[in-house]
Amino acid sequence: MTRFGAAVFALLVLAGACSATSPTPQPTSTTLAQTPTTTRAPAPVSGTEGAPGLGDSYYPDLGNGGYDAQSYTVAITWDPAVGTLTGTTSMVAIATQNLSTFYVDFGELSLIEITVNGAAALASKTDSSDINLLVEPTQPIAVGETFELVITYSGRPATIRSVALPIDAGWTTAPDGTSYVVTEPDGAYSWFPVNDHPLDKALFRFEITVPDGITAVANGVNTEMITDIGSNTWIWEGTQPMAPYLATVVIGDVVIVNDEAGSAQSGIPIRNVLPPELAANPPAALALQGEMLNYFAEIFGPYPFATYGIASVEGFQAALENQTLSVFGADIVRSGFFETVLVHEIAHQWIGNWVSLADWSDIWLNEGFATYAEWLWEENQRGPQARDALIAEAYATVEGLAPLAPGAPPPDDLFAFSVYNRGGLALHALRQEVGDDTFFAILRRYTDRYANDNARTVDFIEVAQEVSGIDLSDLFNRWLYQPELPPLP
Ligand SMILES: [Zn+2]
């Protein structure tokens, strides 16, 4: 993510135990509920009950235990005139334990129907604001079994207040009527039921039905278009697993513009989603994405996805690296630092999206790396002196703020400035310590080892020590975990 600073520059910136032998429905639960609320509290976890979280040290409610989601089909019909969404989401998952009950994360839209393997299932919540929806299938699910959960729902999707910073996230409708989704680290559950943690990546297919004349875009490739009287269904599919917080749609009066030159240059089809006036007069830096993809493929390895591009939306004061389709606030696209943010979000496709966090406390692994990627691009384009000027500027900015160790930012200020700048400086300190050849070998081994997987800070340190043969614990401890800012590397 990239986030606007207040004034100067963008912060370069989310039961009674039901055993397998007693699947008796609880009388307070319901299969059909406009308000999925019961008085029953979540059951303590037993061997047959999936946990209501995945153990994230910062956000224990996010994600759920007991199964591994393989794929989602998110089929939604959006009526922009009245702001209502009707959805049917299918999640195919493999049970990682015997399950009499399990949870999915789901917001405040109204449930219409829930089935597991085609049979009606019970669903309940402690209260409507609770994100943990308890699902009780008619038949228990055995460990190793593949099962399909299908939930039909409807309502007016609303933004949620993020756990990580005081901003609204989730399904958002801009003043110009365009709807879009940005949800790092939480808020995917505001528009579909989900195992909402990067530890559970899955394949996604989106089927978005909108009125004629409205464009609907989501992550991945537009594989099909189904036309009906007065409406169209846009099918978008990803070819690689994705963390749920990176799922997005952009729906509105927007134009899909193919970047033919950038696509030819990089071998990656680049398509941007722009409002008509921007499509007619795009900023010059937008043409650099092909070159950026090539440059970072040299650093991090081949680009992992089937397509790339940005979507520009009004009213969003940041940018987010949604997989294959980064969502940019239009103010950033119009700004003088657009090129820098483009670099940042492209680098995240490898760092954050392909190599994902295992725990949100390690957010510097995403943001410090994406910040350092900005400096690498500057070095590549304008030379080491220009790079050093950016690094000195970043250091001076951090120096002027209260000390904050980027390896453990406050859970309610996850995207603190220091996570970006001091995280990037930590990588520069590493580069100074080990030399260029070893430094770039470390980056490459890290992205190779954790490709399409999840990593923690200890994993990166282990790779750095393995490649360099140097004990780097003191360097990382000073840069990441001690409040006091070390000298400029
Ligand atoms: Zn970022």
XYZ file of N, CA and C in Angstrom, residues 120-274:
465
model
N -28.387 -27.905 2.850
C -28.563 -26.707 3.672
C -27.764 -26.840 4.959
N -27.089 -25.756 5.334
C -26.287 -25.763 6.562
C -26.799 -24.681 7.496
N -26.458 -24.822 8.755
C -26.839 -23.802 9.738
C -25.757 -22.738 9.789
N -26.158 -21.513 10.131
C -25.179 -20.433 10.254
C -25.582 -19.532 11.405
N -24.598 -19.057 12.133
C -24.920 -18.169 13.255
C -23.736 -17.273 13.574
N -24.071 -16.154 14.243
C -23.068 -15.188 14.686
C -23.411 -14.745 16.094
N -22.382 -14.289 16.808
C -22.684 -13.754 18.139
C -23.481 -12.456 18.015
N -23.085 -11.607 17.065
C -23.895 -10.431 16.750
C -23.539 -9.988 15.342
N -24.308 -9.070 14.783
C -24.167 -8.776 13.361
C -22.812 -8.149 13.023
N -22.150 -7.502 14.000
C -20.868 -6.868 13.692
C -19.702 -7.855 13.802
N -19.959 -9.010 14.385
C -18.924 -10.042 14.483
C -18.593 -10.517 13.072
N -17.300 -10.653 12.756
C -16.973 -11.100 11.396
C -16.934 -12.623 11.281
N -16.980 -13.328 12.408
C -16.868 -14.785 12.366
C -18.243 -15.429 12.246
N -18.527 -15.958 11.075
C -19.802 -16.647 10.829
C -19.576 -18.148 11.046
N -20.318 -18.697 12.029
C -20.186 -20.119 12.349
C -21.070 -20.932 11.409
N -20.476 -21.903 10.733
C -21.215 -22.747 9.784
C -21.246 -24.176 10.330
N -22.438 -24.733 10.340
C -22.589 -26.113 10.821
C -23.220 -26.955 9.727
N -22.402 -27.752 9.034
C -22.958 -28.597 7.973
C -23.833 -29.706 8.552
N -24.733 -30.207 7.740
C -25.588 -31.321 8.173
C -24.742 -32.552 8.482
N -23.778 -32.779 7.616
C -22.870 -33.912 7.817
C -21.495 -33.372 8.177
N -20.857 -33.920 9.195
C -19.490 -33.496 9.492
C -18.561 -33.760 8.302
N -17.489 -33.021 8.254
C -16.522 -33.149 7.157
C -15.267 -33.821 7.708
N -14.777 -34.809 6.981
C -13.603 -35.560 7.456
C -12.321 -34.862 7.020
N -11.302 -34.984 7.840
C -9.995 -34.412 7.485
C -9.585 -34.943 6.114
N -9.095 -34.020 5.281
C -8.664 -34.398 3.940
C -9.752 -34.311 2.893
N -11.008 -34.157 3.339
C -12.130 -34.105 2.396
C -12.205 -32.723 1.730
N -12.505 -32.750 0.431
C -12.774 -31.499 -0.264
C -14.263 -31.198 -0.133
N -14.578 -29.968 0.253
C -15.999 -29.611 0.389
C -16.242 -28.249 -0.253
N -17.531 -28.009 -0.575
C -17.896 -26.728 -1.185
C -18.923 -26.022 -0.307
N -18.572 -24.818 0.088
C -19.489 -23.954 0.827
C -20.058 -22.939 -0.161
N -21.374 -22.819 -0.222
C -21.993 -21.823 -1.102
C -22.885 -20.927 -0.254
N -22.635 -19.641 -0.315
C -23.430 -18.682 0.456
C -24.039 -17.660 -0.501
N -25.355 -17.512 -0.402
C -26.063 -16.482 -1.169
C -26.473 -15.383 -0.202
N -26.318 -14.139 -0.640
C -26.488 -13.023 0.291
C -26.844 -11.774 -0.506
N -27.281 -10.752 0.209
C -27.613 -9.504 -0.479
C -27.587 -8.353 0.517
N -27.631 -7.143 -0.030
C -27.675 -5.969 0.843
C -26.927 -4.811 0.236
N -26.697 -3.804 1.079
C -25.955 -2.620 0.665
C -24.564 -2.710 1.273
N -23.558 -3.085 0.483
C -22.222 -3.202 1.062
C -21.718 -1.840 1.534
N -21.117 -1.830 2.687
C -20.619 -0.576 3.264
C -19.156 -0.738 3.624
N -18.475 0.400 3.745
C -17.089 0.339 4.164
C -17.010 -0.137 5.613
N -15.859 -0.694 5.948
C -15.600 -1.103 7.322
C -14.454 -0.238 7.847
N -14.364 -0.099 9.151
C -13.236 0.623 9.746
C -12.106 -0.383 9.936
N -10.985 -0.116 9.276
C -9.886 -1.078 9.301
C -9.345 -1.273 10.717
N -8.888 -2.487 10.997
C -8.234 -2.743 12.284
C -6.839 -2.113 12.331
N -6.291 -1.767 11.173
C -4.871 -1.423 11.107
C -4.578 0.066 11.065
N -5.569 0.858 10.749
C -5.360 2.301 10.683
C -6.734 2.962 10.613
N -6.814 4.206 11.030
C -8.154 4.809 11.127
C -8.694 5.276 9.775
N -8.871 4.335 8.852
C -9.501 4.680 7.581
C -10.588 3.657 7.272
N -11.499 4.049 6.386
C -12.528 3.128 5.935
C -11.972 2.287 4.798
N -12.336 1.028 4.801
C -11.863 0.108 3.767
C -13.033 -0.777 3.349
N -12.737 -1.686 2.430
C -13.783 -2.579 1.958
C -14.476 -2.000 0.739
N -15.690 -2.443 0.508
C -16.463 -1.999 -0.660
C -16.763 -0.508 -0.523
N -16.364 0.268 -1.530
C -16.492 1.718 -1.456
C -17.124 2.227 -2.747
N -18.044 3.161 -2.639
C -18.585 3.814 -3.827
C -18.175 5.287 -3.796
N -17.425 5.679 -4.822
C -16.886 7.035 -4.899
C -17.992 8.031 -5.249
N -17.738 9.325 -5.005
C -18.748 10.340 -5.335
C -19.178 10.312 -6.802
N -18.279 9.871 -7.692
C -18.653 9.832 -9.112
C -19.414 8.551 -9.480
N -19.713 7.708 -8.471
C -20.517 6.514 -8.726
C -19.714 5.258 -8.986
N -18.407 5.388 -9.138
C -17.582 4.197 -9.343
C -17.427 3.448 -8.022
N -17.619 2.142 -8.072
C -17.403 1.311 -6.883
C -16.088 0.564 -7.024
N -15.400 0.427 -5.893
C -14.130 -0.289 -5.910
C -13.888 -0.885 -4.534
N -12.900 -1.786 -4.461
C -12.600 -2.459 -3.195
C -11.118 -2.329 -2.888
N -10.806 -1.817 -1.694
C -9.435 -1.856 -1.166
C -9.537 -2.334 0.278
N -8.786 -3.377 0.629
C -9.045 -4.033 1.916
C -7.788 -4.558 2.602
N -6.734 -3.795 2.654
C -5.561 -4.302 3.377
C -5.533 -3.737 4.790
N -5.443 -4.543 5.827
C -5.363 -6.005 5.810
C -6.725 -6.689 5.921
N -7.772 -5.909 6.213
C -9.065 -6.543 6.469
C -10.133 -5.893 5.599
N -11.256 -6.562 5.433
C -12.380 -5.966 4.711
C -12.842 -6.735 3.497
N -12.112 -7.789 3.098
C -12.625 -8.642 2.020
C -14.001 -9.179 2.411
N -14.166 -9.420 3.730
C -15.450 -9.966 4.211
C -16.593 -8.962 4.060
N -16.287 -7.724 3.665
C -17.374 -6.755 3.475
C -18.167 -7.046 2.205
N -17.632 -7.892 1.314
C -18.392 -8.165 0.078
C -18.462 -9.632 -0.319
N -17.704 -10.504 0.355
C -17.926 -11.938 0.129
C -17.419 -12.726 1.340
N -18.014 -13.908 1.588
C -17.544 -14.758 2.687
C -16.191 -15.357 2.346
N -15.272 -15.379 3.323
C -13.884 -15.604 2.950
C -13.062 -16.056 4.158
N -12.008 -16.772 3.881
C -10.994 -17.041 4.904
C -9.948 -15.935 4.781
N -10.183 -14.845 5.508
C -9.534 -13.564 5.216
C -8.179 -13.404 5.902
N -7.218 -14.169 5.436
C -5.836 -14.003 5.911
C -4.903 -14.466 4.796
N -3.764 -13.777 4.616
C -2.859 -14.186 3.523
C -2.310 -15.597 3.664
N -2.413 -16.202 4.849
C -1.968 -17.589 4.984
C -2.814 -18.538 4.140
N -4.022 -18.115 3.798
C -4.862 -18.998 2.979
C -5.121 -18.380 1.609
N -4.126 -18.511 0.731
C -4.288 -18.051 -0.651
C -5.127 -19.061 -1.423
N -5.824 -18.570 -2.419
C -6.668 -19.449 -3.240
C -6.818 -18.839 -4.628
N -7.311 -19.647 -5.556
C -7.630 -19.142 -6.897
C -8.965 -18.405 -6.846
N -9.092 -17.365 -7.652
C -10.327 -16.576 -7.665
C -10.890 -16.465 -9.076
N -12.220 -16.589 -9.142
C -12.967 -16.292 -10.362
C -14.080 -15.326 -9.958
N -14.250 -14.282 -10.745
C -15.282 -13.285 -10.462
C -16.278 -13.263 -11.612
N -17.563 -13.246 -11.267
C -18.625 -13.115 -12.259
C -19.445 -11.900 -11.826
N -19.290 -10.808 -12.534
C -19.871 -9.542 -12.081
C -20.931 -9.091 -13.082
N -22.151 -9.053 -12.616
C -23.255 -8.642 -13.480
C -23.619 -7.195 -13.181
N -23.582 -6.381 -14.227
C -23.876 -4.953 -14.089
C -24.749 -4.496 -15.261
N -25.442 -3.376 -15.092
C -26.271 -2.886 -16.201
C -25.431 -2.563 -17.436
N -26.085 -2.663 -18.568
C -25.481 -2.246 -19.840
C -24.855 -0.869 -19.704
N -23.700 -0.691 -20.299
C -23.074 0.628 -20.283
C -22.120 0.826 -19.118
N -22.126 -0.087 -18.148
C -21.212 -0.022 -17.004
C -20.122 -1.062 -17.223
N -18.893 -0.705 -16.906
C -17.776 -1.630 -17.036
C -17.446 -2.234 -15.673
N -17.197 -3.533 -15.643
C -16.833 -4.215 -14.399
C -15.500 -4.946 -14.594
N -14.557 -4.636 -13.727
C -13.219 -5.204 -13.832
C -12.856 -5.838 -12.489
N -12.119 -6.933 -12.535
C -11.607 -7.546 -11.305
C -10.191 -8.037 -11.567
N -9.603 -8.692 -10.586
C -8.252 -9.210 -10.748
C -8.204 -10.221 -11.891
N -7.078 -10.267 -12.549
C -6.845 -11.317 -13.532
C -7.232 -10.920 -14.939
N -7.677 -11.933 -15.683
C -7.917 -11.787 -17.112
C -9.414 -11.910 -17.384
N -9.899 -11.073 -18.284
C -11.302 -11.129 -18.711
C -11.443 -12.298 -19.691
N -11.970 -13.424 -19.189
C -12.008 -14.631 -20.003
C -13.312 -14.795 -20.765
N -14.343 -14.062 -20.344
C -15.648 -14.279 -20.956
C -16.542 -13.083 -20.650
N -17.543 -12.900 -21.521
C -18.552 -11.868 -21.291
C -19.890 -12.462 -21.673
N -20.813 -12.453 -20.737
C -22.143 -13.016 -21.009
C -23.120 -11.853 -21.092
N -23.746 -11.701 -22.253
C -24.663 -10.573 -22.416
C -26.097 -11.043 -22.245
N -26.867 -10.187 -21.618
C -28.282 -10.469 -21.391
C -29.039 -9.184 -21.734
N -30.354 -9.231 -21.608
C -31.130 -8.026 -21.908
C -30.909 -7.006 -20.807
N -30.261 -5.921 -21.137
C -30.071 -4.852 -20.162
C -28.896 -5.027 -19.223
N -28.192 -6.150 -19.305
C -27.056 -6.337 -18.395
C -25.979 -7.196 -19.048
N -24.804 -7.130 -18.453
C -23.685 -7.957 -18.900
C -23.022 -8.583 -17.684
N -22.535 -9.803 -17.873
C -21.763 -10.450 -16.812
C -20.317 -10.555 -17.273
N -19.461 -9.891 -16.517
C -18.032 -9.861 -16.829
C -17.341 -10.953 -16.006
N -16.634 -11.846 -16.693
C -15.927 -12.931 -16.000
C -14.434 -12.586 -15.970
N -13.872 -12.566 -14.778
C -12.435 -12.309 -14.597
C -11.840 -13.437 -13.776
N -10.686 -13.919 -14.200
C -10.075 -15.054 -13.507
C -8.576 -14.839 -13.312
N -8.110 -15.223 -12.137
C -6.676 -15.242 -11.872
C -6.121 -16.624 -12.174
N -4.860 -16.660 -12.552
C -4.243 -17.946 -12.854
C -3.357 -18.430 -11.713
N -3.142 -17.579 -10.731
C -2.293 -17.946 -9.600
C -3.053 -17.664 -8.307
N -2.756 -18.411 -7.251
C -3.423 -18.150 -5.971
C -3.195 -16.712 -5.496
N -4.147 -16.236 -4.705
C -4.125 -14.832 -4.262
C -4.594 -14.750 -2.810
N -3.944 -13.882 -2.043
C -4.428 -13.591 -0.695
C -5.739 -12.809 -0.818
N -6.735 -13.135 0.014
C -8.065 -12.514 -0.173
C -8.071 -10.990 -0.086
N -7.155 -10.390 0.690
C -7.206 -8.926 0.815
C -6.857 -8.227 -0.494
N -6.302 -8.998 -1.438
C -5.926 -8.407 -2.726
C -7.035 -8.501 -3.767
N -8.144 -9.129 -3.398
C -9.276 -9.228 -4.335
C -9.919 -7.849 -4.493
N -10.219 -7.497 -5.738
C -10.823 -6.187 -5.967
C -11.770 -6.220 -7.147
N -12.677 -5.273 -7.166
C -13.452 -4.975 -8.364
C -13.429 -3.461 -8.554
N -13.544 -3.047 -9.785
C -13.752 -1.634 -10.111
C -14.916 -1.611 -11.093
N -15.984 -0.951 -10.691
C -17.214 -0.959 -11.487
C -17.660 0.475 -11.711
N -17.830 0.863 -12.969
C -18.302 2.220 -13.211
C -18.111 2.637 -14.657
N -18.121 3.942 -14.848
C -17.905 4.520 -16.170
C -16.401 4.621 -16.388
N -15.782 3.481 -16.656
C -14.332 3.417 -16.843
C -14.024 2.720 -18.158
N -12.820 2.946 -18.623
C -12.394 2.405 -19.915
C -11.209 1.465 -19.667
N -11.246 0.304 -20.296
C -10.097 -0.613 -20.220
C -9.175 -0.282 -21.385
N -7.986 0.200 -21.062
C -7.049 0.647 -22.093
C -5.868 -0.319 -22.125
N -5.697 -0.984 -23.252
C -4.541 -1.878 -23.392
C -3.298 -1.064 -23.715
N -2.214 -1.368 -22.995
C -0.929 -0.714 -23.242
C -0.139 -1.616 -24.187
N -0.350 -1.389 -25.490
C 0.252 -2.295 -26.485
C 1.777 -2.253 -26.428
N 2.334 -1.061 -26.310
C 3.799 -0.939 -26.321
C 4.403 -1.601 -25.083
N 3.820 -1.323 -23.913
C 4.333 -1.907 -22.673
C 4.168 -3.419 -22.652
N 3.068 -3.902 -23.238
C 2.828 -5.346 -23.301
C 3.883 -6.023 -24.183
N 4.163 -5.397 -25.330
C 5.160 -5.960 -26.236
C 6.547 -5.953 -25.588
N 6.825 -4.866 -24.877
C 8.134 -4.702 -24.248
C 8.376 -5.747 -23.163
N 7.358 -6.026 -22.366
C 7.527 -6.901 -21.197
C 7.085 -8.331 -21.456
N 6.283 -8.527 -22.486
C 5.694 -9.850 -22.687
C 4.533 -10.130 -21.751
N 4.157 -9.148 -20.953
C 3.022 -9.277 -20.027
C 1.902 -8.363 -20.525
N 0.712 -8.903 -20.798
C -0.376 -8.016 -21.227
C -0.695 -6.979 -20.142
N -0.554 -5.711 -20.505
C -0.828 -4.624 -19.552
C -2.117 -3.937 -19.975
N -3.062 -3.882 -19.033
C -4.311 -3.150 -19.303
C -4.593 -2.255 -18.086
N -4.912 -1.001 -18.388
C -5.214 -0.047 -17.324
C -6.698 0.298 -17.370
N -7.253 0.595 -16.206
C -8.674 0.885 -16.084
C -8.806 2.339 -15.656
N -9.275 3.169 -16.578
C -9.191 4.608 -16.364
C -10.528 5.286 -16.634
